Coordinates of C-alpha atoms in Angstrom, one line a residue:
Chain A
M213 CA 13.5 76.0 -17.0
A214 CA 14.3 72.3 -17.1
F215 CA 10.9 71.7 -15.5
L216 CA 9.1 73.7 -18.2
R217 CA 11.0 71.9 -21.0
E218 CA 10.1 68.5 -19.5
L219 CA 6.5 69.7 -19.1
A220 CA 6.3 70.7 -22.7
W221 CA 7.7 67.4 -23.8
E222 CA 5.4 65.4 -21.6
T223 CA 2.4 67.5 -22.7
R224 CA 3.2 66.8 -26.4
S225 CA 3.4 63.1 -25.8
Q226 CA 0.2 63.0 -23.8
W227 CA -1.5 65.0 -26.6
R228 CA -0.3 62.5 -29.2
L229 CA -1.7 59.6 -27.0
L230 CA -5.1 61.3 -26.9
L231 CA -5.1 61.9 -30.7
T232 CA -4.8 58.1 -31.3
D233 CA -8.5 57.9 -30.5
P234 CA -10.0 61.2 -31.8
K235 CA -13.6 60.2 -31.7
A236 CA -13.4 59.8 -27.9
L237 CA -14.0 63.5 -27.6
L238 CA -17.5 63.0 -28.8
N239 CA -18.5 61.2 -25.6
P240 CA -18.6 64.1 -23.2
L241 CA -19.8 66.4 -25.9
L242 CA -22.9 64.3 -26.6
F243 CA -23.5 63.9 -22.9
F244 CA -23.4 67.7 -22.4
I245 CA -25.7 68.4 -25.3
L246 CA -28.2 65.7 -24.2
I247 CA -28.3 66.8 -20.6
T248 CA -28.9 70.4 -21.7
V249 CA -31.7 69.3 -24.0
L250 CA -33.4 67.6 -21.0
F251 CA -34.1 71.0 -19.3
P252 CA -36.4 72.6 -21.9
L253 CA -38.3 69.3 -22.0
T254 CA -38.8 69.2 -18.3
L255 CA -39.2 73.0 -17.7
G256 CA -41.6 73.5 -20.5
H257 CA -41.3 75.8 -23.5
R258 CA -41.2 79.2 -21.8
P259 CA -38.6 81.4 -23.4
A260 CA -38.4 83.9 -20.5
L261 CA -37.9 81.3 -17.9
L262 CA -35.3 79.4 -20.0
A263 CA -33.3 82.5 -20.7
E264 CA -33.2 83.3 -17.0
V265 CA -32.0 79.9 -15.9
A266 CA -29.8 79.2 -18.9
P267 CA -26.4 80.2 -17.4
G268 CA -27.0 78.0 -14.4
L269 CA -28.0 75.1 -16.6
L270 CA -24.9 75.4 -18.7
W271 CA -22.7 75.5 -15.7
V272 CA -24.3 72.4 -14.2
G273 CA -24.0 70.7 -17.5
V274 CA -20.3 71.5 -17.8
T275 CA -19.8 70.4 -14.1
L276 CA -21.4 67.0 -14.7
S277 CA -19.5 66.5 -17.9
V278 CA -16.2 67.3 -16.3
F279 CA -17.1 65.0 -13.5
L280 CA -17.5 62.1 -16.0
I281 CA -14.2 63.0 -17.7
L282 CA -12.3 62.7 -14.5
P283 CA -11.8 58.8 -14.5
N284 CA -10.1 59.2 -17.9
L285 CA -7.2 61.1 -16.3
F286 CA -5.3 58.4 -14.5
F287 CA -7.4 55.2 -14.6
T288 CA -5.9 53.5 -17.6
D289 CA -2.4 54.5 -16.6
L290 CA -2.9 52.9 -13.2
Q291 CA -4.3 49.7 -14.7
D292 CA -1.6 49.1 -17.3
G293 CA 1.3 50.0 -14.9
T294 CA 2.4 53.3 -16.5
L295 CA 1.8 55.1 -13.3
R296 CA 3.8 52.6 -11.3
L297 CA 6.8 53.2 -13.7
W298 CA 6.3 57.0 -13.3
V299 CA 6.5 56.7 -9.5
A300 CA 9.4 54.3 -9.6
S301 CA 11.4 56.3 -12.2
G302 CA 11.7 59.2 -9.8
R303 CA 10.7 61.8 -12.3
A304 CA 8.7 64.7 -11.0
L305 CA 5.1 63.5 -10.8
P306 CA 3.6 67.0 -10.9
V307 CA 4.9 67.2 -14.5
Y308 CA 2.8 64.2 -15.3
V309 CA -0.3 65.5 -13.5
V310 CA -0.1 68.9 -15.2
A311 CA 0.4 67.4 -18.6
K312 CA -2.6 65.1 -18.1
W313 CA -4.7 68.0 -16.8
V314 CA -3.9 70.4 -19.7
T315 CA -4.2 67.9 -22.5
H316 CA -7.5 66.4 -21.2
W317 CA -8.9 69.9 -20.7
A318 CA -7.9 70.9 -24.3
F319 CA -9.2 67.6 -25.8
F320 CA -12.4 66.9 -23.8
V321 CA -13.5 70.1 -22.2
L322 CA -12.7 72.8 -24.7
P323 CA -15.3 71.4 -27.3
L324 CA -17.9 71.7 -24.6
V325 CA -17.0 75.3 -23.8
V326 CA -17.1 76.2 -27.5
V327 CA -20.5 74.5 -28.0
A328 CA -22.0 76.1 -24.8
P329 CA -22.9 79.5 -26.5
L330 CA -24.8 77.6 -29.2
L331 CA -26.7 75.6 -26.6
G332 CA -27.3 78.9 -24.8
Q333 CA -28.8 80.2 -28.0
A334 CA -31.2 77.2 -27.9
L335 CA -32.1 78.3 -24.4
Y336 CA -32.8 81.9 -25.6
L337 CA -29.6 83.3 -24.1
D338 CA -28.2 86.3 -25.8
L339 CA -25.5 85.2 -28.3
S340 CA -23.7 88.6 -28.2
V341 CA -22.0 87.7 -24.9
S342 CA -20.7 84.3 -26.1
W343 CA -17.0 85.3 -26.0
L344 CA -17.2 86.4 -22.4
M345 CA -19.1 83.2 -21.6
I346 CA -16.5 81.1 -23.3
T347 CA -13.8 82.8 -21.2
L348 CA -15.7 82.2 -17.9
L349 CA -16.6 78.6 -18.7
G350 CA -13.1 77.9 -19.9
L351 CA -11.4 79.2 -16.7
G352 CA -14.0 77.5 -14.5
S353 CA -13.8 74.1 -16.2
F354 CA -10.0 74.2 -16.1
A355 CA -10.1 74.8 -12.4
M356 CA -12.7 72.1 -12.0
L357 CA -10.6 69.5 -13.8
G358 CA -7.6 70.4 -11.6
I359 CA -9.5 69.9 -8.4
G360 CA -11.1 66.8 -9.8
A361 CA -7.6 65.4 -10.5
V362 CA -6.9 65.5 -6.8
G363 CA -10.1 63.7 -6.0
V364 CA -9.8 61.0 -8.6
S365 CA -6.3 60.1 -7.4
V366 CA -8.0 58.6 -4.4
M367 CA -8.4 55.1 -5.6
Q368 CA -8.1 51.8 -3.9
K369 CA -6.5 48.9 -5.8
G370 CA -7.2 50.6 -9.1
R371 CA -10.9 50.9 -8.5
Y372 CA -12.6 54.2 -8.0
N373 CA -16.0 54.8 -6.5
P374 CA -18.0 57.5 -8.3
F375 CA -20.2 58.4 -5.3
V376 CA -17.2 58.9 -3.0
L377 CA -15.6 61.0 -5.8
A378 CA -18.7 63.2 -5.9
V379 CA -18.5 63.9 -2.1
L380 CA -14.8 64.5 -2.3
V381 CA -14.8 66.8 -5.3
L382 CA -18.1 68.6 -5.6
P383 CA -17.9 70.7 -2.4
F384 CA -14.7 72.3 -3.8
Y385 CA -16.6 73.3 -6.9
V386 CA -18.8 75.7 -5.0
P387 CA -16.8 78.9 -5.3
I388 CA -16.2 78.2 -9.0
L389 CA -19.9 77.8 -9.6
V390 CA -21.0 80.7 -7.5
F391 CA -18.6 83.2 -9.2
G392 CA -18.8 81.7 -12.6
A393 CA -22.6 81.5 -12.8
S394 CA -23.0 84.9 -11.3
G395 CA -20.6 86.2 -13.9
V396 CA -22.5 84.6 -16.8
S397 CA -25.9 85.7 -15.5
S398 CA -24.7 89.3 -14.9
L399 CA -23.6 89.4 -18.6
T400 CA -27.2 90.0 -19.6
G401 CA -27.8 92.6 -17.0
A402 CA -25.5 95.0 -15.2
G403 CA -23.4 93.4 -12.6
L404 CA -20.4 91.8 -11.3
F405 CA -18.9 90.3 -14.4
E406 CA -15.4 91.5 -13.6
H407 CA -15.6 90.2 -10.1
G408 CA -16.4 86.7 -11.4
L409 CA -13.7 86.8 -14.0
L410 CA -11.0 88.1 -11.7
F411 CA -12.0 85.6 -9.0
L412 CA -12.0 82.7 -11.4
A413 CA -8.6 83.7 -12.8
G414 CA -7.2 84.0 -9.3
L415 CA -8.6 80.6 -8.4
V416 CA -7.0 79.0 -11.5
I417 CA -3.6 80.3 -10.6
F418 CA -4.1 79.1 -7.0
I419 CA -5.2 75.6 -8.1
L420 CA -2.3 75.5 -10.6
F421 CA 0.0 75.6 -7.6
L422 CA -2.0 73.4 -5.3
A423 CA -3.5 70.6 -7.3
P424 CA -0.4 69.1 -9.0
W425 CA 1.3 68.7 -5.6
A426 CA -1.8 67.2 -3.9
A427 CA -2.6 64.9 -6.8
S428 CA 0.9 63.6 -7.1
Q429 CA 1.0 62.8 -3.4
M430 CA -2.3 61.0 -3.6
L431 CA -1.2 59.1 -6.7
K432 CA 2.0 57.9 -4.9
L433 CA -0.2 56.5 -2.1
T434 CA -2.6 54.9 -4.5
V435 CA 0.2 53.2 -6.4
A436 CA 1.8 52.0 -3.2
Q437 CA -1.5 50.4 -2.2
S438 CA -2.5 48.7 -5.4
Chain B
M188 CA 16.5 65.5 24.8
N189 CA 15.0 67.5 27.7
R190 CA 12.0 66.5 29.7
F191 CA 9.4 68.5 27.8
W192 CA 10.3 66.8 24.5
R193 CA 10.2 63.4 26.1
W194 CA 6.8 64.2 27.6
S195 CA 5.4 65.4 24.3
L196 CA 6.8 62.5 22.2
Q197 CA 5.3 60.1 24.7
W198 CA 1.8 61.1 23.5
G199 CA 2.7 59.2 20.3
Q200 CA 3.2 55.9 22.0
P201 CA 0.0 53.9 22.3
A202 CA 0.9 52.5 25.8
M203 CA 1.7 55.9 27.3
L204 CA -1.2 57.5 25.5
Y205 CA -3.6 54.9 26.9
Q206 CA -2.4 55.5 30.4
R207 CA -2.8 59.2 30.1
L208 CA -6.2 59.1 28.5
L209 CA -7.4 56.8 31.2
R210 CA -6.1 59.3 33.8
L211 CA -7.6 62.2 31.9
Q212 CA -11.0 60.9 31.3
P213 CA -12.7 61.2 34.7
W214 CA -11.4 64.8 35.1
V215 CA -12.7 65.9 31.7
A216 CA -16.0 64.1 32.2
T217 CA -16.6 65.8 35.6
L218 CA -15.7 69.2 34.3
A219 CA -17.8 68.8 31.2
I220 CA -20.9 67.8 33.2
I221 CA -20.4 70.6 35.7
F222 CA -20.0 73.2 32.9
L223 CA -23.0 71.8 31.0
L224 CA -25.2 72.0 34.1
V225 CA -24.1 75.5 35.1
G226 CA -24.1 76.8 31.5
G227 CA -27.5 75.3 30.8
Y228 CA -28.9 76.8 34.0
T229 CA -27.6 80.3 33.3
A230 CA -28.5 80.1 29.6
F231 CA -32.1 78.8 30.0
W232 CA -33.2 80.3 33.3
L233 CA -31.0 83.2 34.3
A234 CA -30.3 85.0 31.0
P235 CA -33.1 87.6 30.2
A236 CA -35.3 87.0 27.2
D237 CA -34.5 89.0 24.1
Y238 CA -36.6 92.2 23.6
Q239 CA -37.2 91.4 19.9
Q240 CA -37.1 87.6 19.6
G241 CA -38.4 86.6 23.1
E242 CA -37.5 83.2 24.4
V243 CA -36.7 81.7 21.1
F244 CA -33.3 83.4 21.0
R245 CA -32.1 80.9 23.7
I246 CA -31.3 78.4 20.9
L247 CA -28.3 80.6 20.3
Y248 CA -26.7 78.9 23.4
V249 CA -26.6 75.6 21.4
H250 CA -26.3 77.0 17.9
V251 CA -23.3 79.3 18.4
P252 CA -21.1 76.8 20.4
A253 CA -21.8 74.1 17.9
A254 CA -20.9 76.4 15.0
W255 CA -17.7 77.6 16.8
L256 CA -16.8 74.0 17.5
S257 CA -17.4 72.9 13.9
M258 CA -14.8 75.4 12.7
M259 CA -12.4 74.9 15.6
V260 CA -12.4 71.1 15.0
Y261 CA -11.4 71.7 11.4
G262 CA -8.6 74.0 12.6
A263 CA -7.3 71.3 14.9
M264 CA -7.6 68.8 12.1
V265 CA -5.3 70.9 10.0
G266 CA -2.7 70.6 12.8
L267 CA -3.2 66.8 12.9
A268 CA -2.9 66.7 9.1
L269 CA 0.5 68.3 9.4
L270 CA 1.5 65.8 12.0
V271 CA 0.4 62.9 9.8
F272 CA 1.8 64.4 6.6
I273 CA 5.2 65.7 7.8
W274 CA 6.1 63.6 10.8
Q275 CA 4.0 60.5 10.0
V276 CA 2.5 60.2 13.5
T277 CA 0.2 57.2 13.4
I278 CA -1.9 58.3 16.3
A279 CA -2.6 61.6 14.7
G280 CA -4.2 59.7 11.9
W281 CA -6.4 57.8 14.4
A282 CA -7.3 61.1 16.0
M283 CA -8.1 62.6 12.6
K284 CA -10.8 60.0 12.0
T285 CA -12.4 60.8 15.3
F286 CA -12.2 64.5 14.7
A287 CA -13.8 64.1 11.2
W288 CA -16.8 62.2 12.6
L289 CA -17.3 64.6 15.5
G290 CA -16.8 67.6 13.4
A291 CA -19.4 66.4 11.0
G292 CA -21.7 65.9 14.0
Y293 CA -21.2 69.4 15.4
T294 CA -21.7 70.9 11.9
L295 CA -25.0 69.0 11.6
I296 CA -26.1 70.3 15.0
A297 CA -25.2 73.9 14.0
L298 CA -27.2 73.5 10.8
V299 CA -30.2 71.9 12.4
T300 CA -30.5 74.3 15.3
G301 CA -29.9 77.2 12.9
A302 CA -32.8 76.0 10.8
I303 CA -35.1 75.7 13.9
W304 CA -34.0 79.2 14.9
G305 CA -34.6 80.6 11.5
Q306 CA -38.2 79.3 11.2
P307 CA -39.7 81.8 13.8
T308 CA -37.3 84.7 13.3
W309 CA -36.6 84.8 9.6
G310 CA -39.8 82.9 8.6
T311 CA -38.0 80.2 6.7
W312 CA -36.1 77.0 7.5
W313 CA -33.3 77.6 5.0
V314 CA -31.8 80.5 3.1
W315 CA -29.1 80.3 0.5
D316 CA -27.1 82.8 2.5
A317 CA -23.3 82.7 2.1
R318 CA -22.7 81.7 5.7
L319 CA -25.2 78.9 5.7
T320 CA -24.0 77.6 2.4
S321 CA -20.4 77.5 3.5
E322 CA -21.4 75.7 6.7
L323 CA -23.1 73.1 4.5
V324 CA -20.0 72.8 2.3
L325 CA -18.0 72.3 5.5
L326 CA -20.3 69.4 6.4
F327 CA -19.7 67.8 3.0
I328 CA -15.9 68.3 3.3
Y329 CA -16.1 66.5 6.7
L330 CA -18.1 63.7 5.1
G331 CA -15.6 63.4 2.3
I332 CA -12.8 62.9 4.9
V333 CA -14.9 60.4 6.8
L334 CA -15.6 58.6 3.5
I335 CA -11.8 58.4 2.7
F336 CA -11.3 56.6 6.1
D337 CA -14.3 54.4 5.4
V338 CA -13.5 53.4 1.8
L339 CA -9.7 52.7 2.0
A340 CA -8.8 49.5 3.7
D341 CA -5.2 50.6 4.4
A342 CA -5.5 52.8 7.5
R343 CA -2.1 54.4 7.0
A344 CA -2.7 55.4 3.4
A345 CA -6.2 56.6 4.3
A346 CA -4.8 58.9 7.0
R347 CA -2.3 60.4 4.6
M348 CA -4.8 60.9 1.9
A349 CA -7.2 62.5 4.4
A350 CA -4.4 64.7 5.6
I351 CA -3.8 66.0 2.1
L352 CA -7.5 66.5 1.6
T353 CA -7.7 68.4 4.9
L354 CA -4.8 70.7 3.9
V355 CA -6.5 71.3 0.5
G356 CA -9.8 72.0 2.2
S357 CA -8.3 74.3 4.8
V358 CA -8.7 77.0 2.1
N359 CA -12.4 76.8 2.8
L360 CA -12.1 77.9 6.4
P361 CA -11.1 81.5 5.7
I362 CA -13.8 81.7 3.1
I363 CA -16.4 80.7 5.7
H364 CA -15.1 83.2 8.1
Y365 CA -14.9 86.1 5.7
S366 CA -18.0 85.3 3.8
V367 CA -20.1 87.3 6.2
I368 CA -18.1 90.3 5.5
W369 CA -17.9 89.7 1.7
W370 CA -21.4 88.8 0.8
H371 CA -23.4 90.0 3.8
T372 CA -26.9 89.0 2.9
L373 CA -29.3 87.8 5.6
H374 CA -27.2 86.3 8.3
Q375 CA -26.4 88.9 11.0
P376 CA -22.7 89.7 11.3
P377 CA -21.0 87.8 14.2
S378 CA -21.9 89.3 17.6
I379 CA -18.5 88.7 19.0
R380 CA -15.4 89.8 17.1
G381 CA -12.3 89.9 19.2
L382 CA -13.0 91.8 22.3
E383 CA -15.7 94.1 20.9
T384 CA -19.2 92.7 21.3
S385 CA -22.7 94.0 20.8
M386 CA -24.2 91.5 23.4
H387 CA -25.0 92.5 26.9
W388 CA -23.0 90.9 29.6
S389 CA -26.0 89.0 31.1
M390 CA -26.5 87.3 27.8
L391 CA -22.9 86.9 27.0
Y392 CA -21.5 84.9 30.0
P393 CA -23.9 82.0 29.5
L394 CA -22.7 81.8 25.9
L395 CA -19.1 81.6 27.0
L396 CA -20.0 79.0 29.6
M397 CA -21.9 76.9 27.1
A398 CA -19.0 77.2 24.6
L399 CA -16.6 75.9 27.2
A400 CA -19.0 73.1 28.0
F401 CA -19.3 72.1 24.4
L402 CA -15.5 72.1 24.1
L403 CA -15.1 69.9 27.1
V404 CA -17.8 67.5 25.9
F405 CA -15.8 67.3 22.6
V406 CA -12.6 66.6 24.4
W407 CA -14.4 63.9 26.4
Q408 CA -15.6 62.3 23.2
V409 CA -12.2 62.4 21.7
V410 CA -10.6 60.9 24.8
W411 CA -13.2 58.1 24.8
H412 CA -12.9 57.3 21.1
L413 CA -9.1 57.4 21.1
R414 CA -9.0 55.1 24.0
C415 CA -11.2 52.6 22.2
R416 CA -9.1 53.0 19.1
V417 CA -5.8 52.3 21.0
L418 CA -7.4 49.2 22.5
M419 CA -8.5 48.0 19.1
E420 CA -5.2 48.6 17.4
A421 CA -3.1 47.2 20.3
R422 CA -5.0 44.0 20.9
H423 CA -2.1 41.8 20.0
T424 CA 0.7 43.8 21.8
P425 CA 2.4 42.6 25.0
W426 CA 1.7 45.7 27.0
L427 CA -2.0 45.3 26.7
A428 CA -1.9 41.6 27.6
K429 CA 0.1 42.5 30.7
R430 CA -2.3 45.1 31.6
L431 CA -5.3 42.9 31.2
R432 CA -3.6 40.1 33.2
S433 CA -3.0 42.5 36.1
L434 CA -6.6 43.7 35.8
N435 CA -7.8 40.1 36.0
Q436 CA -5.8 39.3 39.0
S437 CA -6.9 42.3 40.9
G438 CA -10.5 41.3 40.0
E439 CA -9.9 37.8 41.4
N440 CA -8.4 39.2 44.6
G441 CA -11.1 41.7 45.2

């Protein structure tokens, strides 16, 4: 119970920190919209084709956006010494990781997920399924951010290498993408929507237990090195 | 402390480890070469050609041992990761780096031979089948662990980080194994599951020989790499200097 109270307190303070710069949330949003707009331009204006590939495109767009959000998680805190204080103070580091994870997801990723059905409409995807798509994308991106938090904690001397981060993190996104995208594409036809949803929900719970522990271990090592 | 514990803990001391690896190496090397020769002969000459696939099925004798090894190495790495993470054994970290490189190599062999085998039998080099995809993912996980060792200057921290990543990635191994049963698309289900097998004995025993040969070659590689690593890490320690001095003297005498 004490853990939960501390978590709530920490989440509120991280949320307030994010709200000091509200227009930062536009950055990933613009990136996501622009990258999705690229696809009709390159694939040509063929509604049938676009409608067919739209779920995959949206998932790839969300994945890339989440990937670009990852450095925001711990980078500034490592540079200005906040993280060092956290480790030195002996408070439970997983609290910090979960607070960062939840607030960054709500602040940066949730707008993308909400905008995704509109972009899907631009790609001739059926709008009637948008609630289900938001659910799937929301669960999937939450899990992605958690896995990414583990990968982005591997930093040497406060620098992080985006290419190494890609190799560390993207392989673990495979099950999320497989089940998430199959869930979205089967929305339009008959299929395995429930499979995808249940699998993603299970994965989120699993990562909720695994990622904070792994990320805080990695962060301790990173702080000790820098 | 009884003798067994002393014996097992001595594997963690560089000087003792070096001695043992040096003594182990010729035996492992000889056995590996013998098994490779015998296994190769039985696999490529004695085993009968497949009634459907003809001679091309013989690539199985390279493909399957490499694929088994690629997963087994990961399993062993999980053990090493526990050693690094819980008991902070330095040498387990050195071994993990070797295992990650070799595991990536065997995964690559399995993928490439699989592609060569797939071309005449399935009519395509690559399919997005669940099993192939998860083998590819395994390759990327190996490469991620290799990159951690490569990027971080502090070897101890790198080993611990790689250990955490290995433990997190160990979730992937069951997914690989059960993906055949879950998705079951184009790849045939495994021919050997426990003691039941759909293979005829005349085709099976060369496979087992080759698997053993691959395992021995892997052990040989590990022994070799680890010996070099111990030499590199211990270049300023007194035991190595003493050893080299005695080696020099015996060379002058003889």
